[in-house]
Amino acid sequence: MQYGLIGEKLGHSYSKIIHEMIADYTYDLIPLTKEEFHTFIKEKPFKAINVTIPYKQDVIPYLDSLDDNAKNIGAVNTIVCENGKYIGHNTDFAGFMYMIKKYNVEIEGKKVLVLGKGGASKAIIAVLKALNAGKIYTVYYKPAEDSITYEECLQNHTDADVIVNTTPVGMFPNMDDSPIDLSLFTSCKAVLDLIYNPLTTKLVSQARALGMTGATGLEMLVAQAVYASEFFQNKKLCASDEEYTQLIDKITSDISANL
């Protein structure tokens, strides 16, 4: 293979469709068990790949270097072979930044809850810090370092302004699940759910019903894929922010229309 995606479960992935709409190359989906992952990443039988749950941090020891963005985040979602060296990048940062701007979500000075603490959450927190969020709390299902439990969240932080879901709760096929009941968060203005399958999660549906801005992760997915494809091809795909928006919107619309 030359290009593709590795992760543990990829049955829900739209990445092949997206990448093959962006550029003229074949993009393979490679589901790997934890044992298969280590063998694969040692052998590195690829030119460039994307990495998803749960391997965004596990790949790091196998790489020759990280760019500053991936290094600061501590997670990698894009690997490119350059002159025999394997370089780690993170395009989730730019993808989430695009999502925030697309939906005009105000972050500066706001109290933000990030649900989940996997590899994706690291990029989200890096963006929130870059946008000068007032307070950021990571919410996790069990007691853990640098996080609060859902019980603590409901007891002390229902005044949050923005909620970001980085967990897989609510993802296909478990679409009746939701990580949290938004009716308790009366100050919340926006809910950003990184899940993109289904296009409208139960969490986002509730957010919209309560008058909050609600967005799922398809725009972020497409945006990070566009930026990853630039690393794959070693070239810029658009000349301006407006052209990026047009490209991302077109791909997002085409995918939505066929689901």
mmCIF file of C-alpha atoms in Angstrom:
data_model
loop_
_atom_site.group_PDB
_atom_site.id
_atom_site.type_symbol
_atom_site.label_atom_id
_atom_site.label_comp_id
_atom_site.label_asym_id
_atom_site.label_seq_id
_atom_site.Cartn_x
_atom_site.Cartn_y
_atom_site.Cartn_z
ATOM 1 C CA MET A 1 0.000 0.000 0.000
ATOM 2 C CA GLN A 2 0.996 3.646 -0.441
ATOM 3 C CA TYR A 3 -1.694 5.583 1.429
ATOM 4 C CA GLY A 4 -4.325 4.633 3.955
ATOM 5 C CA LEU A 5 -5.700 4.627 7.485
ATOM 6 C CA ILE A 6 -4.882 2.398 10.432
ATOM 7 C CA GLY A 7 -7.028 1.969 13.524
ATOM 8 C CA GLU A 8 -8.651 -0.752 15.559
ATOM 9 C CA LYS A 9 -12.192 -0.506 14.129
ATOM 10 C CA LEU A 10 -12.738 1.184 10.776
ATOM 11 C CA GLY A 11 -16.162 -0.056 9.689
ATOM 12 C CA HIS A 12 -17.607 3.418 10.293
ATOM 13 C CA SER A 13 -14.856 5.305 8.436
ATOM 14 C CA TYR A 14 -15.480 7.678 5.520
ATOM 15 C CA SER A 15 -11.766 8.395 5.082
ATOM 16 C CA LYS A 16 -11.353 6.300 1.927
ATOM 17 C CA ILE A 17 -14.208 8.131 0.231
ATOM 18 C CA ILE A 18 -12.904 11.531 1.302
ATOM 19 C CA HIS A 19 -9.272 11.027 0.323
ATOM 20 C CA GLU A 20 -10.178 9.586 -3.060
ATOM 21 C CA MET A 21 -12.351 12.668 -3.651
ATOM 22 C CA ILE A 22 -9.481 14.964 -2.684
ATOM 23 C CA ALA A 23 -6.741 13.410 -4.798
ATOM 24 C CA ASP A 24 -5.944 10.802 -7.441
ATOM 25 C CA TYR A 25 -4.577 8.012 -5.268
ATOM 26 C CA THR A 26 -5.897 4.798 -3.757
ATOM 27 C CA TYR A 27 -6.521 5.007 -0.024
ATOM 28 C CA ASP A 28 -6.744 1.757 1.941
ATOM 29 C CA LEU A 29 -8.472 1.078 5.268
ATOM 30 C CA ILE A 30 -6.329 -1.190 7.459
ATOM 31 C CA PRO A 31 -8.045 -2.338 10.683
ATOM 32 C CA LEU A 32 -5.444 -3.672 13.107
ATOM 33 C CA THR A 33 -5.655 -5.470 16.428
ATOM 34 C CA LYS A 34 -3.217 -4.251 19.058
ATOM 35 C CA GLU A 35 -0.888 -7.171 18.236
ATOM 36 C CA GLU A 36 -1.123 -6.518 14.482
ATOM 37 C CA PHE A 37 -0.506 -2.812 15.032
ATOM 38 C CA HIS A 38 2.962 -3.308 16.494
ATOM 39 C CA THR A 39 4.016 -5.583 13.645
ATOM 40 C CA PHE A 40 2.641 -3.201 11.030
ATOM 41 C CA ILE A 41 4.209 -0.059 12.449
ATOM 42 C CA LYS A 42 7.594 -1.745 12.858
ATOM 43 C CA GLU A 43 7.582 -2.822 9.203
ATOM 44 C CA LYS A 44 6.067 0.472 7.917
ATOM 45 C CA PRO A 45 4.774 -0.866 4.590
ATOM 46 C CA PHE A 46 3.479 2.517 3.401
ATOM 47 C CA LYS A 47 4.408 5.869 1.920
ATOM 48 C CA ALA A 48 2.035 7.849 4.125
ATOM 49 C CA ILE A 49 -0.847 6.952 6.429
ATOM 50 C CA ASN A 50 -3.407 8.379 8.772
ATOM 51 C CA VAL A 51 -3.819 7.020 12.309
ATOM 52 C CA THR A 52 -7.010 6.838 14.343
ATOM 53 C CA ILE A 53 -8.348 5.349 17.612
ATOM 54 C CA PRO A 54 -6.593 3.932 19.601
ATOM 55 C CA TYR A 55 -3.111 4.342 18.100
ATOM 56 C CA LYS A 56 -2.515 8.114 17.897
ATOM 57 C CA GLN A 57 -0.123 8.004 20.839
ATOM 58 C CA ASP A 58 1.115 4.431 20.396
ATOM 59 C CA VAL A 59 2.743 5.254 17.036
ATOM 60 C CA ILE A 60 5.057 7.909 18.457
ATOM 61 C CA PRO A 61 7.917 5.631 19.665
ATOM 62 C CA TYR A 62 8.154 4.154 16.149
ATOM 63 C CA LEU A 63 8.720 7.487 14.394
ATOM 64 C CA ASP A 64 11.971 9.291 13.602
ATOM 65 C CA SER A 65 10.591 12.717 14.484
ATOM 66 C CA LEU A 66 7.461 14.802 15.096
ATOM 67 C CA ASP A 67 6.656 18.228 13.760
ATOM 68 C CA ASP A 68 6.122 20.963 16.351
ATOM 69 C CA ASN A 69 2.339 20.625 16.221
ATOM 70 C CA ALA A 70 2.333 16.872 16.914
ATOM 71 C CA LYS A 71 5.034 17.286 19.554
ATOM 72 C CA ASN A 72 3.055 19.937 21.440
ATOM 73 C CA ILE A 73 -0.164 17.897 21.281
ATOM 74 C CA GLY A 74 1.439 14.548 22.100
ATOM 75 C CA ALA A 75 -0.544 12.654 19.466
ATOM 76 C CA VAL A 76 -0.092 11.816 15.780
ATOM 77 C CA ASN A 77 -2.765 11.259 13.147
ATOM 78 C CA THR A 78 -0.607 11.556 10.002
ATOM 79 C CA ILE A 79 2.702 9.856 9.185
ATOM 80 C CA VAL A 80 4.749 10.604 6.077
ATOM 81 C CA CYS A 81 7.964 8.968 4.880
ATOM 82 C CA GLU A 82 10.442 11.653 3.830
ATOM 83 C CA ASN A 83 13.863 10.542 2.568
ATOM 84 C CA GLY A 84 13.556 7.281 4.479
ATOM 85 C CA LYS A 85 12.537 9.008 7.720
ATOM 86 C CA TYR A 86 9.051 8.695 9.208
ATOM 87 C CA ILE A 87 7.650 12.030 10.353
ATOM 88 C CA GLY A 88 4.581 12.439 12.581
ATOM 89 C CA HIS A 89 2.069 15.249 12.085
ATOM 90 C CA ASN A 90 -1.285 16.154 13.626
ATOM 91 C CA THR A 91 -3.991 17.597 11.363
ATOM 92 C CA ASP A 92 -6.756 17.182 13.976
ATOM 93 C CA PHE A 93 -5.663 20.574 15.333
ATOM 94 C CA ALA A 94 -6.371 22.382 12.054
ATOM 95 C CA GLY A 95 -9.516 20.299 11.504
ATOM 96 C CA PHE A 96 -11.026 21.260 14.863
ATOM 97 C CA MET A 97 -10.020 24.897 14.389
ATOM 98 C CA TYR A 98 -11.926 24.825 11.100
ATOM 99 C CA MET A 99 -14.996 23.343 12.861
ATOM 100 C CA ILE A 100 -15.008 26.079 15.512
ATOM 101 C CA LYS A 101 -14.762 28.848 12.908
ATOM 102 C CA LYS A 102 -17.354 27.199 10.658
ATOM 103 C CA TYR A 103 -19.955 27.300 13.439
ATOM 104 C CA ASN A 104 -18.827 30.629 14.932
ATOM 105 C CA VAL A 105 -18.304 29.135 18.377
ATOM 106 C CA GLU A 106 -16.863 31.627 20.847
ATOM 107 C CA ILE A 107 -14.072 30.087 22.928
ATOM 108 C CA GLU A 108 -12.067 32.969 24.396
ATOM 109 C CA GLY A 109 -12.713 33.303 28.120
ATOM 110 C CA LYS A 110 -15.303 30.510 28.104
ATOM 111 C CA LYS A 111 -15.621 27.452 30.346
ATOM 112 C CA VAL A 112 -15.263 24.328 28.204
ATOM 113 C CA LEU A 113 -15.851 20.671 29.030
ATOM 114 C CA VAL A 114 -13.983 18.079 26.950
ATOM 115 C CA LEU A 115 -15.577 14.642 27.246
ATOM 116 C CA GLY A 116 -12.959 11.889 26.949
ATOM 117 C CA LYS A 117 -9.188 11.869 27.204
ATOM 118 C CA GLY A 118 -7.940 9.845 24.232
ATOM 119 C CA GLY A 119 -5.618 10.992 21.453
ATOM 120 C CA ALA A 120 -8.268 13.198 19.838
ATOM 121 C CA SER A 121 -8.860 15.129 23.062
ATOM 122 C CA LYS A 122 -5.240 16.264 23.112
ATOM 123 C CA ALA A 123 -5.635 18.124 19.824
ATOM 124 C CA ILE A 124 -8.935 19.627 20.951
ATOM 125 C CA ILE A 125 -7.397 20.917 24.192
ATOM 126 C CA ALA A 126 -4.458 22.385 22.249
ATOM 127 C CA VAL A 127 -6.892 24.325 20.047
ATOM 128 C CA LEU A 128 -8.907 25.527 23.053
ATOM 129 C CA LYS A 129 -5.727 26.785 24.704
ATOM 130 C CA ALA A 130 -4.649 28.499 21.489
ATOM 131 C CA LEU A 131 -8.020 30.281 21.414
ATOM 132 C CA ASN A 132 -7.627 31.374 25.059
ATOM 133 C CA ALA A 133 -10.441 29.384 26.638
ATOM 134 C CA GLY A 134 -11.096 30.557 30.191
ATOM 135 C CA LYS A 135 -11.227 27.130 31.860
ATOM 136 C CA ILE A 136 -10.914 23.660 30.361
ATOM 137 C CA TYR A 137 -12.030 20.512 32.176
ATOM 138 C CA THR A 138 -11.493 16.998 30.856
ATOM 139 C CA VAL A 139 -14.356 14.686 31.846
ATOM 140 C CA TYR A 140 -13.590 10.973 32.106
ATOM 141 C CA TYR A 141 -15.678 7.944 33.014
ATOM 142 C CA LYS A 142 -13.424 6.977 35.933
ATOM 143 C CA PRO A 143 -11.048 8.806 38.301
ATOM 144 C CA ALA A 144 -7.849 9.698 36.434
ATOM 145 C CA GLU A 145 -5.058 12.244 36.456
ATOM 146 C CA ASP A 146 -5.838 15.685 35.004
ATOM 147 C CA SER A 147 -9.550 14.974 34.689
ATOM 148 C CA ILE A 148 -12.834 15.034 36.565
ATOM 149 C CA THR A 149 -15.467 12.301 36.670
ATOM 150 C CA TYR A 150 -18.959 12.702 35.223
ATOM 151 C CA GLU A 151 -20.253 12.816 38.801
ATOM 152 C CA GLU A 152 -17.952 15.758 39.608
ATOM 153 C CA CYS A 153 -18.946 17.401 36.353
ATOM 154 C CA LEU A 154 -22.654 17.239 37.136
ATOM 155 C CA GLN A 155 -22.060 18.413 40.673
ATOM 156 C CA ASN A 156 -19.798 21.399 39.966
ATOM 157 C CA HIS A 157 -19.649 22.306 36.266
ATOM 158 C CA THR A 158 -23.144 22.530 34.813
ATOM 159 C CA ASP A 159 -22.367 26.216 34.131
ATOM 160 C CA ALA A 160 -20.088 25.289 31.208
ATOM 161 C CA ASP A 161 -20.385 27.433 28.069
ATOM 162 C CA VAL A 162 -19.168 24.865 25.523
ATOM 163 C CA ILE A 163 -19.085 21.046 25.519
ATOM 164 C CA VAL A 164 -16.893 18.987 23.180
ATOM 165 C CA ASN A 165 -17.422 15.227 22.864
ATOM 166 C CA THR A 166 -14.303 13.275 21.893
ATOM 167 C CA THR A 167 -15.643 9.891 23.086
ATOM 168 C CA PRO A 168 -17.189 7.252 20.778
ATOM 169 C CA VAL A 169 -20.429 7.280 22.796
ATOM 170 C CA GLY A 170 -23.270 7.728 20.310
ATOM 171 C CA MET A 171 -21.312 6.471 17.309
ATOM 172 C CA PHE A 172 -22.846 3.982 14.849
ATOM 173 C CA PRO A 173 -24.171 1.412 15.611
ATOM 174 C CA ASN A 174 -24.916 2.642 19.161
ATOM 175 C CA MET A 175 -26.786 5.713 18.004
ATOM 176 C CA ASP A 176 -29.254 5.763 20.914
ATOM 177 C CA ASP A 177 -26.443 6.474 23.368
ATOM 178 C CA SER A 178 -25.344 9.904 24.570
ATOM 179 C CA PRO A 179 -22.447 10.743 26.901
ATOM 180 C CA ILE A 180 -24.315 13.382 28.896
ATOM 181 C CA ASP A 181 -27.753 14.945 29.458
ATOM 182 C CA LEU A 182 -27.562 18.511 28.179
ATOM 183 C CA SER A 183 -30.775 19.635 29.877
ATOM 184 C CA LEU A 184 -28.727 20.143 33.037
ATOM 185 C CA PHE A 185 -26.328 22.597 31.328
ATOM 186 C CA THR A 186 -28.482 25.704 31.166
ATOM 187 C CA SER A 187 -25.562 28.052 30.371
ATOM 188 C CA CYS A 188 -24.254 25.992 27.459
ATOM 189 C CA LYS A 189 -24.232 27.763 24.080
ATOM 190 C CA ALA A 190 -22.517 25.199 21.841
ATOM 191 C CA VAL A 191 -21.962 21.448 21.640
ATOM 192 C CA LEU A 192 -19.320 20.063 19.282
ATOM 193 C CA ASP A 193 -19.378 16.297 18.780
ATOM 194 C CA LEU A 194 -16.408 14.783 16.936
ATOM 195 C CA ILE A 195 -18.534 11.789 15.897
ATOM 196 C CA TYR A 196 -19.489 11.944 12.199
ATOM 197 C CA ASN A 197 -21.439 8.686 11.835
ATOM 198 C CA PRO A 198 -24.341 9.305 12.305
ATOM 199 C CA LEU A 199 -24.363 12.817 10.840
ATOM 200 C CA THR A 200 -26.574 13.941 13.733
ATOM 201 C CA THR A 201 -25.875 12.241 17.045
ATOM 202 C CA LYS A 202 -28.343 12.037 19.900
ATOM 203 C CA LEU A 203 -26.151 14.538 21.792
ATOM 204 C CA VAL A 204 -26.253 17.105 18.983
ATOM 205 C CA SER A 205 -29.948 16.546 18.371
ATOM 206 C CA GLN A 206 -30.616 17.361 22.021
ATOM 207 C CA ALA A 207 -28.361 20.419 21.832
ATOM 208 C CA ARG A 208 -30.309 21.829 18.899
ATOM 209 C CA ALA A 209 -33.623 21.074 20.564
ATOM 210 C CA LEU A 210 -32.454 23.108 23.564
ATOM 211 C CA GLY A 211 -31.466 26.059 21.364
ATOM 212 C CA MET A 212 -27.716 25.448 21.484
ATOM 213 C CA THR A 213 -25.418 25.393 18.484
ATOM 214 C CA GLY A 214 -24.875 21.721 17.685
ATOM 215 C CA ALA A 215 -22.318 20.329 15.261
ATOM 216 C CA THR A 216 -21.044 16.864 14.494
ATOM 217 C CA GLY A 217 -17.605 16.029 13.167
ATOM 218 C CA LEU A 218 -17.949 15.621 9.400
ATOM 219 C CA GLU A 219 -16.516 19.068 8.609
ATOM 220 C CA MET A 220 -13.619 18.404 10.962
ATOM 221 C CA LEU A 221 -13.055 14.992 9.393
ATOM 222 C CA VAL A 222 -12.981 16.433 5.883
ATOM 223 C CA ALA A 223 -10.820 19.391 6.894
ATOM 224 C CA GLN A 224 -8.189 17.265 8.633
ATOM 225 C CA ALA A 225 -8.171 14.917 5.609
ATOM 226 C CA VAL A 226 -7.512 17.830 3.257
ATOM 227 C CA TYR A 227 -4.591 18.966 5.411
ATOM 228 C CA ALA A 228 -3.307 15.373 5.694
ATOM 229 C CA SER A 229 -3.486 14.984 1.912
ATOM 230 C CA GLU A 230 -1.271 18.041 1.609
ATOM 231 C CA PHE A 231 1.356 16.239 3.689
ATOM 232 C CA PHE A 232 0.873 13.093 1.592
ATOM 233 C CA GLN A 233 1.426 14.994 -1.665
ATOM 234 C CA ASN A 234 3.862 17.587 -0.314
ATOM 235 C CA LYS A 235 1.918 20.471 -1.832
ATOM 236 C CA LYS A 236 -0.764 23.018 -0.976
ATOM 237 C CA LEU A 237 -4.196 22.161 -2.356
ATOM 238 C CA CYS A 238 -5.708 25.649 -2.109
ATOM 239 C CA ALA A 239 -4.408 29.182 -2.462
ATOM 240 C CA SER A 240 -6.645 30.875 0.122
ATOM 241 C CA ASP A 241 -8.874 30.268 3.128
ATOM 242 C CA GLU A 242 -11.884 30.834 0.878
ATOM 243 C CA GLU A 243 -10.758 28.057 -1.477
ATOM 244 C CA TYR A 244 -10.259 25.679 1.456
ATOM 245 C CA THR A 245 -13.775 26.427 2.665
ATOM 246 C CA GLN A 246 -15.202 25.810 -0.804
ATOM 247 C CA LEU A 247 -13.337 22.499 -1.151
ATOM 248 C CA ILE A 248 -14.278 21.266 2.327
ATOM 249 C CA ASP A 249 -17.913 22.341 1.908
ATOM 250 C CA LYS A 250 -18.184 20.579 -1.467
ATOM 251 C CA ILE A 251 -16.784 17.277 -0.172
ATOM 252 C CA THR A 252 -18.932 17.488 2.988
ATOM 253 C CA SER A 253 -22.042 18.156 0.905
ATOM 254 C CA ASP A 254 -21.292 15.322 -1.522
ATOM 255 C CA ILE A 255 -20.799 12.824 1.297
ATOM 256 C CA SER A 256 -23.918 13.960 3.159
ATOM 257 C CA ALA A 257 -26.017 13.628 0.030
ATOM 258 C CA ASN A 258 -25.001 10.001 -0.428
ATOM 259 C CA LEU A 259 -25.569 8.773 3.131
#
